[in-house]
Structure formats: structure tokens, C-alpha cells
mmCIF file of C-alpha atoms and ligand atoms in Angstrom:
data_model
loop_
_atom_site.group_PDB
_atom_site.id
_atom_site.type_symbol
_atom_site.label_atom_id
_atom_site.label_comp_id
_atom_site.label_asym_id
_atom_site.label_seq_id
_atom_site.Cartn_x
_atom_site.Cartn_y
_atom_site.Cartn_z
ATOM 1 C CA UNK A 1 2.201 -12.299 -20.347
ATOM 2 C CA UNK A 2 -0.087 -10.657 -17.799
ATOM 3 C CA UNK A 3 1.676 -9.091 -14.847
ATOM 4 C CA UNK A 4 -1.511 -8.195 -13.138
ATOM 5 C CA UNK A 5 -2.396 -8.976 -9.346
ATOM 6 C CA UNK A 6 -5.634 -10.222 -8.162
ATOM 7 C CA UNK A 7 -6.789 -10.663 -4.695
ATOM 8 C CA UNK A 8 -10.042 -12.481 -4.067
ATOM 9 C CA UNK A 9 -11.835 -12.318 -0.923
ATOM 10 C CA UNK A 10 -8.959 -12.087 1.324
ATOM 11 C CA UNK A 11 -9.481 -12.532 4.975
ATOM 12 C CA UNK A 12 -6.613 -12.352 7.510
ATOM 13 C CA UNK A 13 -7.232 -12.735 11.224
ATOM 14 C CA UNK A 14 -4.761 -12.449 14.163
ATOM 15 C CA UNK A 15 -6.690 -14.384 16.959
ATOM 16 C CA UNK A 16 -10.078 -12.806 17.179
ATOM 17 C CA UNK A 17 -9.020 -9.622 15.456
ATOM 18 C CA UNK A 18 -9.789 -9.219 11.643
ATOM 19 C CA UNK A 19 -7.076 -7.265 10.078
ATOM 20 C CA UNK A 20 -8.307 -7.785 6.525
ATOM 21 C CA UNK A 21 -11.876 -8.244 5.975
ATOM 22 C CA UNK A 22 -12.791 -9.924 2.617
ATOM 23 C CA UNK A 23 -10.833 -7.676 0.247
ATOM 24 C CA UNK A 24 -11.100 -8.201 -3.405
ATOM 25 C CA UNK A 25 -8.797 -6.059 -5.676
ATOM 26 C CA UNK A 26 -7.680 -6.268 -9.454
ATOM 27 C CA UNK A 27 -4.373 -4.472 -10.238
ATOM 28 C CA UNK A 28 -3.761 -4.279 -13.988
ATOM 29 C CA UNK A 29 -0.453 -4.881 -15.835
ATOM 30 C CA UNK A 30 1.931 -1.926 -15.523
ATOM 31 C CA UNK A 31 -0.322 -0.041 -13.286
ATOM 32 C CA UNK A 32 0.802 2.320 -10.581
ATOM 33 C CA UNK A 33 -1.396 1.313 -7.752
ATOM 34 C CA UNK A 34 -1.616 2.813 -4.256
ATOM 35 C CA UNK A 35 -3.175 1.347 -0.974
ATOM 36 C CA UNK A 36 -4.006 4.378 1.134
ATOM 37 C CA UNK A 37 -5.465 4.524 4.551
ATOM 38 C CA UNK A 38 -4.872 5.602 8.084
ATOM 39 C CA UNK A 39 -2.482 3.786 10.537
ATOM 40 C CA UNK A 40 -3.712 0.355 11.377
ATOM 41 C CA UNK A 41 -6.218 0.036 8.621
ATOM 42 C CA UNK A 42 -4.336 -3.048 7.198
ATOM 43 C CA UNK A 43 -2.218 -1.868 4.402
ATOM 44 C CA UNK A 44 1.005 -3.566 5.360
ATOM 45 C CA UNK A 45 -0.794 -6.808 6.200
ATOM 46 C CA UNK A 46 -2.483 -6.799 2.779
ATOM 47 C CA UNK A 47 0.931 -6.257 1.131
ATOM 48 C CA UNK A 48 2.598 -8.954 3.258
ATOM 49 C CA UNK A 49 -0.214 -11.289 2.315
ATOM 50 C CA UNK A 50 0.356 -10.555 -1.375
ATOM 51 C CA UNK A 51 4.127 -11.153 -0.867
ATOM 52 C CA UNK A 52 3.499 -14.381 0.907
ATOM 53 C CA UNK A 53 4.909 -13.423 4.236
ATOM 54 C CA UNK A 54 1.331 -13.765 5.813
ATOM 55 C CA UNK A 55 -0.966 -16.577 5.087
ATOM 56 C CA UNK A 56 -4.667 -15.501 4.842
ATOM 57 C CA UNK A 57 -7.309 -17.680 6.380
ATOM 58 C CA UNK A 58 -9.471 -17.277 3.303
ATOM 59 C CA UNK A 59 -9.179 -16.085 -0.269
ATOM 60 C CA UNK A 60 -6.912 -16.418 -3.204
ATOM 61 C CA UNK A 61 -3.918 -14.464 -4.499
ATOM 62 C CA UNK A 62 -3.145 -14.579 -8.213
ATOM 63 C CA UNK A 63 -0.159 -13.054 -9.985
ATOM 64 C CA UNK A 64 -0.219 -13.075 -13.772
ATOM 65 C CA UNK A 65 -3.255 -15.309 -13.576
ATOM 66 C CA UNK A 66 -1.382 -17.860 -11.526
ATOM 67 C CA UNK A 67 -2.632 -18.873 -8.150
ATOM 68 C CA UNK A 68 0.175 -18.183 -5.806
ATOM 69 C CA UNK A 69 -1.728 -18.372 -2.573
ATOM 70 C CA UNK A 70 0.317 -21.308 -1.272
ATOM 71 C CA UNK A 71 3.653 -20.319 -3.034
ATOM 72 C CA UNK A 72 6.638 -19.484 -0.867
ATOM 73 C CA UNK A 73 7.467 -15.690 -0.922
ATOM 74 C CA UNK A 74 10.819 -16.233 -2.890
ATOM 75 C CA UNK A 75 8.955 -18.177 -5.615
ATOM 76 C CA UNK A 76 6.448 -15.457 -6.259
ATOM 77 C CA UNK A 77 7.048 -13.360 -9.259
ATOM 78 C CA UNK A 78 7.220 -10.185 -7.227
ATOM 79 C CA UNK A 79 9.605 -8.258 -5.074
ATOM 80 C CA UNK A 80 8.850 -6.556 -1.721
ATOM 81 C CA UNK A 81 10.843 -3.479 -0.769
ATOM 82 C CA UNK A 82 10.675 -3.224 2.934
ATOM 83 C CA UNK A 83 10.021 -0.139 5.067
ATOM 84 C CA UNK A 84 13.516 -0.521 6.459
ATOM 85 C CA UNK A 85 15.594 -0.964 3.387
ATOM 86 C CA UNK A 86 18.673 -2.724 4.866
ATOM 87 C CA UNK A 87 21.596 -2.331 2.650
ATOM 88 C CA UNK A 88 24.883 -4.195 3.179
ATOM 89 C CA UNK A 89 27.055 -1.443 4.801
ATOM 90 C CA UNK A 90 30.597 -2.950 3.692
ATOM 91 C CA UNK A 91 29.551 -3.181 0.084
ATOM 92 C CA UNK A 92 29.644 -0.369 -2.596
ATOM 93 C CA UNK A 93 26.246 0.869 -4.208
ATOM 94 C CA UNK A 94 27.223 -1.237 -7.274
ATOM 95 C CA UNK A 95 27.785 -4.398 -5.250
ATOM 96 C CA UNK A 96 24.600 -3.710 -3.203
ATOM 97 C CA UNK A 97 22.608 -3.667 -6.544
ATOM 98 C CA UNK A 98 24.378 -6.368 -8.092
ATOM 99 C CA UNK A 99 24.057 -8.793 -5.165
ATOM 100 C CA UNK A 100 20.661 -10.182 -6.060
ATOM 101 C CA UNK A 101 21.822 -11.038 -9.634
ATOM 102 C CA UNK A 102 25.091 -12.618 -8.262
ATOM 103 C CA UNK A 103 22.798 -14.838 -6.128
ATOM 104 C CA UNK A 104 20.987 -15.996 -9.268
ATOM 105 C CA UNK A 105 24.371 -16.828 -10.760
ATOM 106 C CA UNK A 106 23.837 -14.757 -13.919
ATOM 107 C CA UNK A 107 26.711 -14.226 -16.369
ATOM 108 C CA UNK A 108 29.158 -11.496 -15.241
ATOM 109 C CA UNK A 109 28.495 -9.360 -18.407
ATOM 110 C CA UNK A 110 24.793 -9.447 -17.998
ATOM 111 C CA UNK A 111 25.002 -8.432 -14.412
ATOM 112 C CA UNK A 112 27.339 -5.538 -15.151
ATOM 113 C CA UNK A 113 25.020 -4.113 -17.934
ATOM 114 C CA UNK A 114 21.845 -4.469 -15.927
ATOM 115 C CA UNK A 115 23.269 -2.852 -12.901
ATOM 116 C CA UNK A 116 24.678 -0.007 -15.056
ATOM 117 C CA UNK A 117 21.384 0.397 -16.495
ATOM 118 C CA UNK A 118 19.398 0.590 -13.287
ATOM 119 C CA UNK A 119 21.989 2.954 -11.760
ATOM 120 C CA UNK A 120 21.565 5.248 -14.438
ATOM 121 C CA UNK A 121 17.753 5.292 -14.315
ATOM 122 C CA UNK A 122 17.964 5.835 -10.433
ATOM 123 C CA UNK A 123 20.618 8.731 -11.101
ATOM 124 C CA UNK A 124 22.983 6.810 -8.970
ATOM 125 C CA UNK A 125 25.837 6.205 -11.477
ATOM 126 C CA UNK A 126 28.263 8.739 -9.887
ATOM 127 C CA UNK A 127 27.693 7.061 -6.421
ATOM 128 C CA UNK A 128 28.420 3.535 -7.769
ATOM 129 C CA UNK A 129 31.638 3.183 -5.697
ATOM 130 C CA UNK A 130 30.378 4.674 -2.552
ATOM 131 C CA UNK A 131 29.404 2.773 0.624
ATOM 132 C CA UNK A 132 25.828 3.212 1.986
ATOM 133 C CA UNK A 133 27.074 5.368 4.921
ATOM 134 C CA UNK A 134 28.472 7.887 2.392
ATOM 135 C CA UNK A 135 25.071 8.522 0.888
ATOM 136 C CA UNK A 136 22.269 10.694 2.013
ATOM 137 C CA UNK A 137 18.921 9.249 3.139
ATOM 138 C CA UNK A 138 17.315 9.836 -0.123
ATOM 139 C CA UNK A 139 20.384 8.296 -2.136
ATOM 140 C CA UNK A 140 20.118 5.197 0.106
ATOM 141 C CA UNK A 141 16.499 4.927 -0.588
ATOM 142 C CA UNK A 142 17.228 5.008 -4.238
ATOM 143 C CA UNK A 143 19.875 2.225 -4.037
ATOM 144 C CA UNK A 144 17.283 0.199 -2.128
ATOM 145 C CA UNK A 145 14.791 0.811 -5.064
ATOM 146 C CA UNK A 146 17.569 0.107 -7.732
ATOM 147 C CA UNK A 147 18.382 -3.223 -5.867
ATOM 148 C CA UNK A 148 14.587 -4.107 -6.173
ATOM 149 C CA UNK A 149 14.210 -2.997 -9.786
ATOM 150 C CA UNK A 150 17.366 -4.670 -11.117
ATOM 151 C CA UNK A 151 15.861 -8.141 -10.572
ATOM 152 C CA UNK A 152 13.062 -7.051 -12.981
ATOM 153 C CA UNK A 153 10.227 -8.494 -10.876
ATOM 154 C CA UNK A 154 6.861 -8.458 -12.577
ATOM 155 C CA UNK A 155 5.359 -6.711 -9.580
ATOM 156 C CA UNK A 156 7.178 -4.452 -7.148
ATOM 157 C CA UNK A 157 5.615 -3.803 -3.668
ATOM 158 C CA UNK A 158 6.718 -0.851 -1.786
ATOM 159 C CA UNK A 159 5.758 -0.292 1.635
ATOM 160 C CA UNK A 160 6.085 3.612 2.494
ATOM 161 C CA UNK A 161 9.242 3.654 0.347
ATOM 162 C CA UNK A 162 9.607 7.518 0.894
ATOM 163 C CA UNK A 163 8.608 7.721 4.505
ATOM 164 C CA UNK A 164 12.268 8.382 5.698
ATOM 165 C CA UNK A 165 12.647 11.433 3.442
ATOM 166 C CA UNK A 166 11.991 15.247 4.133
ATOM 167 C CA UNK A 167 9.104 16.875 2.149
ATOM 168 C CA UNK A 168 11.254 18.193 -0.740
ATOM 169 C CA UNK A 169 13.240 15.111 -1.298
ATOM 170 C CA UNK A 170 10.135 13.025 -1.114
ATOM 171 C CA UNK A 171 8.336 15.201 -3.812
ATOM 172 C CA UNK A 172 11.404 14.656 -6.099
ATOM 173 C CA UNK A 173 11.366 10.980 -5.461
ATOM 174 C CA UNK A 174 7.705 10.634 -6.198
ATOM 175 C CA UNK A 175 8.235 11.970 -9.583
ATOM 176 C CA UNK A 176 11.418 9.770 -10.029
ATOM 177 C CA UNK A 177 9.490 6.661 -8.910
ATOM 178 C CA UNK A 178 6.790 7.441 -11.392
ATOM 179 C CA UNK A 179 9.343 7.966 -14.173
ATOM 180 C CA UNK A 180 11.227 4.756 -13.306
ATOM 181 C CA UNK A 181 8.020 2.716 -13.154
ATOM 182 C CA UNK A 182 6.972 3.959 -16.622
ATOM 183 C CA UNK A 183 10.518 3.298 -18.041
ATOM 184 C CA UNK A 184 10.847 -0.139 -16.599
ATOM 185 C CA UNK A 185 7.174 -1.104 -17.263
ATOM 186 C CA UNK A 186 6.387 -3.053 -14.207
ATOM 187 C CA UNK A 187 3.504 -3.143 -11.932
ATOM 188 C CA UNK A 188 3.998 -1.056 -8.916
ATOM 189 C CA UNK A 189 1.939 -1.471 -5.665
ATOM 190 C CA UNK A 190 2.674 1.113 -3.192
ATOM 191 C CA UNK A 191 1.535 1.414 0.398
ATOM 192 C CA UNK A 192 1.186 4.953 1.859
ATOM 193 C CA UNK A 193 -0.770 6.708 4.582
ATOM 194 C CA UNK A 194 0.070 9.991 2.670
ATOM 195 C CA UNK A 195 -3.048 11.006 0.296
ATOM 196 C CA UNK A 196 -0.982 13.620 -1.428
ATOM 197 C CA UNK A 197 1.726 11.000 -2.473
ATOM 198 C CA UNK A 198 -0.957 8.437 -3.631
ATOM 199 C CA UNK A 199 -2.718 11.366 -5.581
ATOM 200 C CA UNK A 200 0.656 12.371 -7.353
ATOM 201 C CA UNK A 201 1.972 8.979 -8.219
ATOM 202 C CA UNK A 202 -0.816 6.464 -8.444
ATOM 203 C CA UNK A 203 -2.903 5.597 -11.552
ATOM 204 C CA UNK A 204 -5.454 4.162 -9.132
ATOM 205 C CA UNK A 205 -5.864 4.226 -5.402
ATOM 206 C CA UNK A 206 -7.669 1.908 -3.010
ATOM 207 C CA UNK A 207 -8.765 3.523 0.258
ATOM 208 C CA UNK A 208 -8.725 1.084 3.156
ATOM 209 C CA UNK A 209 -10.601 1.503 6.399
ATOM 210 C CA UNK A 210 -10.555 -1.002 9.324
ATOM 211 C CA UNK A 211 -9.527 -3.770 7.066
ATOM 212 C CA UNK A 212 -12.101 -3.163 4.395
ATOM 213 C CA UNK A 213 -11.974 -1.586 1.032
ATOM 214 C CA UNK A 214 -13.832 1.786 1.228
ATOM 215 C CA UNK A 215 -13.293 2.952 -2.493
ATOM 216 C CA UNK A 216 -11.160 2.213 -5.498
ATOM 217 C CA UNK A 217 -10.591 4.608 -8.359
ATOM 218 C CA UNK A 218 -8.409 7.092 -10.184
ATOM 219 C CA UNK A 219 -7.181 9.957 -8.101
ATOM 220 C CA UNK A 220 -9.583 12.484 -9.739
ATOM 221 C CA UNK A 221 -12.461 10.213 -9.370
ATOM 222 C CA UNK A 222 -11.936 9.777 -5.633
ATOM 223 C CA UNK A 223 -11.426 13.472 -5.313
ATOM 224 C CA UNK A 224 -14.395 14.452 -7.211
ATOM 225 C CA UNK A 225 -16.708 11.674 -6.363
ATOM 226 C CA UNK A 226 -15.904 10.256 -3.032
ATOM 227 C CA UNK A 227 -18.456 7.522 -2.141
ATOM 228 C CA UNK A 228 -18.168 8.292 1.481
ATOM 229 C CA UNK A 229 -17.510 10.823 4.212
ATOM 230 C CA UNK A 230 -14.392 8.808 5.176
ATOM 231 C CA UNK A 231 -12.944 8.999 1.585
ATOM 232 C CA UNK A 232 -13.998 12.693 1.223
ATOM 233 C CA UNK A 233 -12.108 13.504 4.439
ATOM 234 C CA UNK A 234 -9.113 11.442 3.847
ATOM 235 C CA UNK A 235 -8.427 12.730 0.381
ATOM 236 C CA UNK A 236 -8.136 16.481 0.386
ATOM 237 C CA UNK A 237 -10.303 18.925 2.398
ATOM 238 C CA UNK A 238 -14.064 18.823 2.486
ATOM 239 C CA UNK A 239 -16.769 20.893 4.008
ATOM 240 C CA UNK A 240 -19.653 19.082 5.503
ATOM 241 C CA UNK A 241 -23.178 20.265 6.347
ATOM 242 C CA UNK A 242 -25.431 17.873 8.032
ATOM 243 C CA UNK A 243 -29.056 17.528 7.455
ATOM 244 C CA UNK A 244 -31.854 15.357 5.957
ATOM 245 C CA UNK A 245 -31.290 14.179 2.191
ATOM 246 C CA UNK A 246 -34.275 14.822 -0.194
ATOM 247 C CA UNK A 247 -34.257 14.337 -3.955
ATOM 248 C CA UNK A 248 -33.123 17.873 -4.564
ATOM 249 C CA UNK A 249 -30.283 17.902 -2.094
ATOM 250 C CA UNK A 250 -30.090 18.212 1.751
ATOM 251 C CA UNK A 251 -32.290 20.271 4.074
ATOM 252 C CA UNK A 252 -29.988 21.671 6.526
ATOM 253 C CA UNK A 253 -31.561 23.039 9.806
ATOM 254 C CA UNK A 254 -31.485 26.831 10.154
ATOM 255 C CA UNK A 255 -30.421 27.236 6.379
ATOM 256 C CA UNK A 256 -33.032 25.391 4.247
ATOM 257 C CA UNK A 257 -32.320 23.263 1.050
ATOM 258 C CA UNK A 258 -28.779 23.176 -0.321
ATOM 259 C CA UNK A 259 -29.078 21.684 -3.765
ATOM 260 C CA UNK A 260 -27.002 18.794 -5.013
ATOM 261 C CA UNK A 261 -27.582 15.563 -6.914
ATOM 262 C CA UNK A 262 -28.941 13.074 -4.427
ATOM 263 C CA UNK A 263 -29.842 9.442 -4.331
ATOM 264 C CA UNK A 264 -30.285 9.260 -0.675
ATOM 265 C CA UNK A 265 -32.877 9.863 1.908
ATOM 266 C CA UNK A 266 -32.640 10.417 5.776
ATOM 267 C CA UNK A 267 -29.726 11.885 7.696
ATOM 268 C CA UNK A 268 -27.001 12.916 5.174
ATOM 269 C CA UNK A 269 -24.358 15.521 4.690
ATOM 270 C CA UNK A 270 -24.012 17.886 1.764
ATOM 271 C CA UNK A 271 -20.158 18.243 0.950
ATOM 272 C CA UNK A 272 -18.202 20.729 -1.015
ATOM 273 C CA UNK A 273 -14.617 21.351 -1.599
ATOM 274 C CA UNK A 274 -13.109 24.537 -0.418
ATOM 275 C CA UNK A 275 -11.895 25.623 -3.888
ATOM 276 C CA UNK A 276 -15.561 25.517 -5.181
ATOM 277 C CA UNK A 277 -16.893 27.890 -2.395
ATOM 278 C CA UNK A 278 -16.873 31.686 -3.348
ATOM 279 C CA UNK A 279 -17.341 34.300 -0.671
ATOM 280 C CA UNK A 280 -19.867 37.048 -1.486
ATOM 281 C CA UNK A 281 -21.204 39.982 0.454
ATOM 282 C CA UNK A 282 -24.750 39.816 -1.211
ATOM 283 C CA UNK A 283 -26.919 36.726 -1.175
ATOM 284 C CA UNK A 284 -27.013 35.272 -4.805
ATOM 285 C CA UNK A 285 -30.147 35.187 -6.665
ATOM 286 C CA UNK A 286 -29.205 32.865 -9.579
ATOM 287 C CA UNK A 287 -30.053 29.583 -7.700
ATOM 288 C CA UNK A 288 -26.483 28.790 -6.453
ATOM 289 C CA UNK A 289 -26.337 27.394 -2.907
ATOM 290 C CA UNK A 290 -25.589 30.135 -0.216
ATOM 291 C CA UNK A 291 -24.834 29.725 3.448
ATOM 292 C CA UNK A 292 -24.546 33.008 5.382
ATOM 293 C CA UNK A 293 -21.719 33.192 8.068
ATOM 294 C CA UNK A 294 -18.898 35.313 9.462
ATOM 295 C CA UNK A 295 -15.285 35.180 8.498
ATOM 296 C CA UNK A 296 -13.232 33.606 11.381
ATOM 297 C CA UNK A 297 -9.798 33.806 9.912
ATOM 298 C CA UNK A 298 -7.711 34.011 6.851
ATOM 299 C CA UNK A 299 -4.796 31.610 6.558
ATOM 300 C CA UNK A 300 -2.068 31.184 3.871
ATOM 301 C CA UNK A 301 -1.886 27.973 2.131
ATOM 302 C CA UNK A 302 1.068 28.014 -0.083
ATOM 303 C CA UNK A 303 0.134 30.730 -2.595
ATOM 304 C CA UNK A 304 -3.521 30.705 -1.959
ATOM 305 C CA UNK A 305 -5.535 32.060 0.948
ATOM 306 C CA UNK A 306 -8.041 29.951 2.761
ATOM 307 C CA UNK A 307 -10.914 31.647 4.550
ATOM 308 C CA UNK A 308 -12.771 30.021 7.488
ATOM 309 C CA UNK A 309 -16.222 31.001 7.775
ATOM 310 C CA UNK A 310 -18.457 30.242 10.846
ATOM 311 C CA UNK A 311 -21.731 29.363 9.297
ATOM 312 C CA UNK A 312 -24.537 26.844 9.978
ATOM 313 C CA UNK A 313 -23.051 25.838 13.375
ATOM 314 C CA UNK A 314 -19.914 24.602 11.578
ATOM 315 C CA UNK A 315 -16.831 26.156 10.011
ATOM 316 C CA UNK A 316 -16.719 26.259 6.115
ATOM 317 C CA UNK A 317 -13.360 26.576 4.384
ATOM 318 C CA UNK A 318 -13.236 28.723 1.065
ATOM 319 C CA UNK A 319 -10.103 28.813 -1.007
ATOM 320 C CA UNK A 320 -9.365 32.071 -2.569
ATOM 321 C CA UNK A 321 -6.825 31.635 -5.475
ATOM 322 C CA UNK A 322 -3.705 33.770 -5.655
ATOM 323 C CA UNK A 323 -5.074 35.281 -8.852
ATOM 324 C CA UNK A 324 -7.827 36.820 -7.017
ATOM 325 C CA UNK A 325 -6.106 37.964 -3.925
ATOM 326 C CA UNK A 326 -5.510 41.391 -5.495
ATOM 327 C CA UNK A 327 -9.186 41.915 -5.231
ATOM 328 C CA UNK A 328 -10.820 42.686 -1.864
ATOM 329 C CA UNK A 329 -10.223 39.909 0.468
ATOM 330 C CA UNK A 330 -12.792 39.438 3.278
ATOM 331 C CA UNK A 331 -11.754 40.394 6.808
ATOM 332 C CA UNK A 332 -12.241 38.411 10.026
ATOM 333 C CA UNK A 333 -15.467 39.509 11.626
ATOM 334 C CA UNK A 334 -16.994 40.341 8.226
ATOM 335 C CA UNK A 335 -20.529 38.895 7.356
ATOM 336 C CA UNK A 336 -20.312 36.829 4.025
ATOM 337 C CA UNK A 337 -22.303 34.167 2.090
ATOM 338 C CA UNK A 338 -20.595 30.977 1.203
ATOM 339 C CA UNK A 339 -21.724 30.374 -2.382
ATOM 340 C CA UNK A 340 -21.332 27.383 -4.750
ATOM 341 C CA UNK A 341 -22.872 25.883 -7.751
ATOM 342 C CA UNK A 342 -25.156 22.916 -6.923
ATOM 343 C CA UNK A 343 -23.139 20.785 -9.387
ATOM 344 C CA UNK A 344 -20.233 20.917 -7.045
ATOM 345 C CA UNK A 345 -22.221 19.608 -4.086
ATOM 346 C CA UNK A 346 -21.953 15.804 -3.168
ATOM 347 C CA UNK A 347 -24.670 14.225 -1.051
ATOM 348 C CA UNK A 348 -23.032 11.688 1.299
ATOM 349 C CA UNK A 349 -24.298 9.396 4.137
ATOM 350 C CA UNK A 350 -23.315 10.680 7.532
ATOM 351 C CA UNK A 351 -20.889 7.793 8.155
HETATM 352 P P1 LIG B 1 0.623 1.581 9.319
HETATM 353 O O1 LIG B 1 0.331 2.661 8.491
HETATM 354 O O2 LIG B 1 0.491 2.173 10.859
HETATM 355 O O3 LIG B 1 1.832 0.815 9.162
HETATM 356 P P2 LIG B 1 -1.145 -0.431 8.463
HETATM 357 O O4 LIG B 1 -2.386 0.055 7.813
HETATM 358 O O5 LIG B 1 0.052 -0.895 7.597
HETATM 359 O O6 LIG B 1 -0.658 0.614 9.519
HETATM 360 P P3 LIG B 1 -1.065 -3.068 9.555
HETATM 361 O O7 LIG B 1 0.246 -3.057 9.979
HETATM 362 O O8 LIG B 1 -1.467 -3.962 8.388
HETATM 363 O O9 LIG B 1 -1.612 -1.712 9.443
HETATM 364 O O10 LIG B 1 -1.962 -3.644 10.593
HETATM 365 C C1 LIG B 1 -3.338 -3.727 10.634
HETATM 366 C C2 LIG B 1 -3.905 -4.262 11.930
HETATM 367 O O11 LIG B 1 -3.541 -5.519 12.313
HETATM 368 C C3 LIG B 1 -3.423 -3.328 13.155
HETATM 369 O O12 LIG B 1 -4.636 -3.085 14.086
HETATM 370 C C4 LIG B 1 -2.424 -4.153 13.754
HETATM 371 O O13 LIG B 1 -2.379 -3.871 15.167
HETATM 372 C C5 LIG B 1 -2.945 -5.545 13.573
HETATM 373 N N1 LIG B 1 -1.770 -6.490 13.345
HETATM 374 C C6 LIG B 1 -0.804 -6.501 12.369
HETATM 375 N N2 LIG B 1 0.062 -7.605 12.683
HETATM 376 C C7 LIG B 1 -0.311 -8.288 13.756
HETATM 377 C C8 LIG B 1 0.059 -9.426 14.419
HETATM 378 N N3 LIG B 1 1.108 -10.111 14.048
HETATM 379 N N4 LIG B 1 -0.747 -9.809 15.404
HETATM 380 C C9 LIG B 1 -1.854 -9.186 15.794
HETATM 381 N N5 LIG B 1 -2.262 -8.057 15.106
HETATM 382 C C10 LIG B 1 -1.636 -7.556 14.282
#
């Protein structure tokens, strides 16, 4: 049976404030789907509407093809793991995980085997007899996840499930969550404001802005083909040069035409990712885009270097891969050209 989720024209208002403004979304069976956006854009509200804790003024919520818009939260075939994952402090890890199944009055043997299975997949077997206060933050978060997973909901809703963890543990848990999701084969809907997290884990991402859907797509699609400046800025780093769009690209004052596929006219930006920009000392003659400037600084980003170049009244970032660092790295104060192939240009509206 289908375990997909569908939101149709959801509107949620608080008084005169519209928190969700006519959002429609389809989430496929067994998909790992992320809702991404800045603080206050409506992610939690949308998740709570899906779970049934908020009632929308307009729209329909379907789970597995069934209209659940007016169904109580506990009767919906989904499970919400809250931001604060309250575990019972006096119960062992095992009992915490078993609790939901005991409430359902399942046979003891079945409870035991399901709990053992989920503890193993969350790598918690060795902590089964510990109390929550004898665990690390990451282990506690895994218990909360195991508790949600053991009930085998068709859809698991996770609100910032990794927010409490430090960077390293968060990265480990991202992979673990992804592994658990593909093992268990349920639909995951995760809320995050962390673009990297969404890119690593999700099959598809919906970017929300002020209660509206800005763009929905696979991580690579959003990264390579952002439909707006907002998405381009929110996912990864993007350089923008403002000007006037023509059919060949964008005419930038003081620079001239920078080429790129364009369907726009009027005020627009030409955008290019830092990893697509190469720095040269000579102007290219092969038709690539080139913007003259001066190196402002060189910064370490992990193993790569990033040069910031003052050019065309703005700052252009150019990523220099570690493999090329052995070659001559430009120095601050040095005049350079920021060069890229027109195919890596994106022509986007100004807002
Ligand atoms: P964050 O990442 O900070 O958790 P979010 O994207 O999850 O943010 P929501 O919590 O969904 O944002 O809130 C969306 C908007 O709705 C915010 O502007 C918030 O102030 C407003 N809002 C949420 N709940 C209520 C409420 N009960 N009454 C009035 N306004 C609310």
C-alpha cells in the first residue's frame, strides 16, 4: 500500500499572520524528504499540520491516499519525533523503546524481538540496560529514534532530530539515519535549517521561504539549477553579479556581457559557484567569461583554498582545489581575472 504523503493547498494562519501560504507537496513512498528553510519560514508548522497538531484553515492532507485532514494525530499512520525527545528517565533504554508497543498490548515475544531488532539497527544493543542519564546526547537521540521506528509508522516526521549534537556526531548520525531509513523502508520527512544536512541525507528537498514553497528538487538539481537567488544563496555559496539580462546572458555595468543561458529580460543577476571560477593572470581569449579584479584574501576551507577577489564592485569567491595548491597560489593585492565557462552561469531574477 502507498505510504506517500500529499499536502494540497495548505493554508495556516495565526490571526492575521499567514504561516503557511498555499503549500502543495507530494512525498513519495519510502522517500527521504527534507523541509529546508531559515528560522520562522514555517517548517515546524507544516510538519505539525501534517501530524495533526495544527488544523489548517484551508487544504487537504493525505497519507497513503487517505484523507486525514480531520483525523486525530494518534489515528494518523505517522509518527512525529519532537525536537525535545523526552525519554522516561526511570526506564532503561530497552523499556523506553518497548513502551509504545506495550501500550498497544502486543504479545510479549513480538515486543521483545521488535525491540531487539531496532536496538541493533540503531547500534544501541550494548546500552539496552542503561538509563537515559547514563548515555551521551547522541545515544539519547538514537534512543528517541529507535522508539519512533519500533512502532513502524508508515511515515516518520523528524523535527531537527540532530540539532542537539556536535558537528562530528551529527555527521555520523546523518549517515546512520539514512542507513536506518533505507533498511526499514519507511517515508522520512525531516525538518532542518541546515542545508548541508539536507544535501547529505535527502532524496529530495523542499525549500520554504516565508510560508511558501520556493523550489522542490533533488539535492543536485537545487545546487546546479536553483530557480531563485534565495535558493542559490541558501544552498551552498554563490557569486552574483547584477545587471540587465539579455538573450545571451547578463550585461554587467563596467564589465560588459557575461554569457549564460538566459530566458529573462530586465534586471537580473548572473550567478556562478566558487568551484567553477578559475583565477588567471591573463585575460582569456577563448570566449569564457572573465571579470578583472584584485585578490583580497585567501582563506582555508577544509583542504581547499578560497580566494576572495574584489571585482565589478563586489567580492567574487573562487575555490582553489587542494590538488592545485602546489601550483602558484595568487597573493592578496595581485590583479587577476575571474574566469568561467558560460555553461556554469545561472541567470536569475534579482529577488
Ligand atoms: P525554526 O527553524 O526557528 O523552528 P520554523 O521554520 O519551524 O522555524 P515555525 O515554527 O513553523 O517556523 O513558525 C512559522 C511562523 O509562524 C513564525 O513566524 C512563527 O512566529 C509563527 N507561529 C508559529 N506558531 C505560532 C502560534 N501558535 N501563534 C502565532 N504565530 C505562530
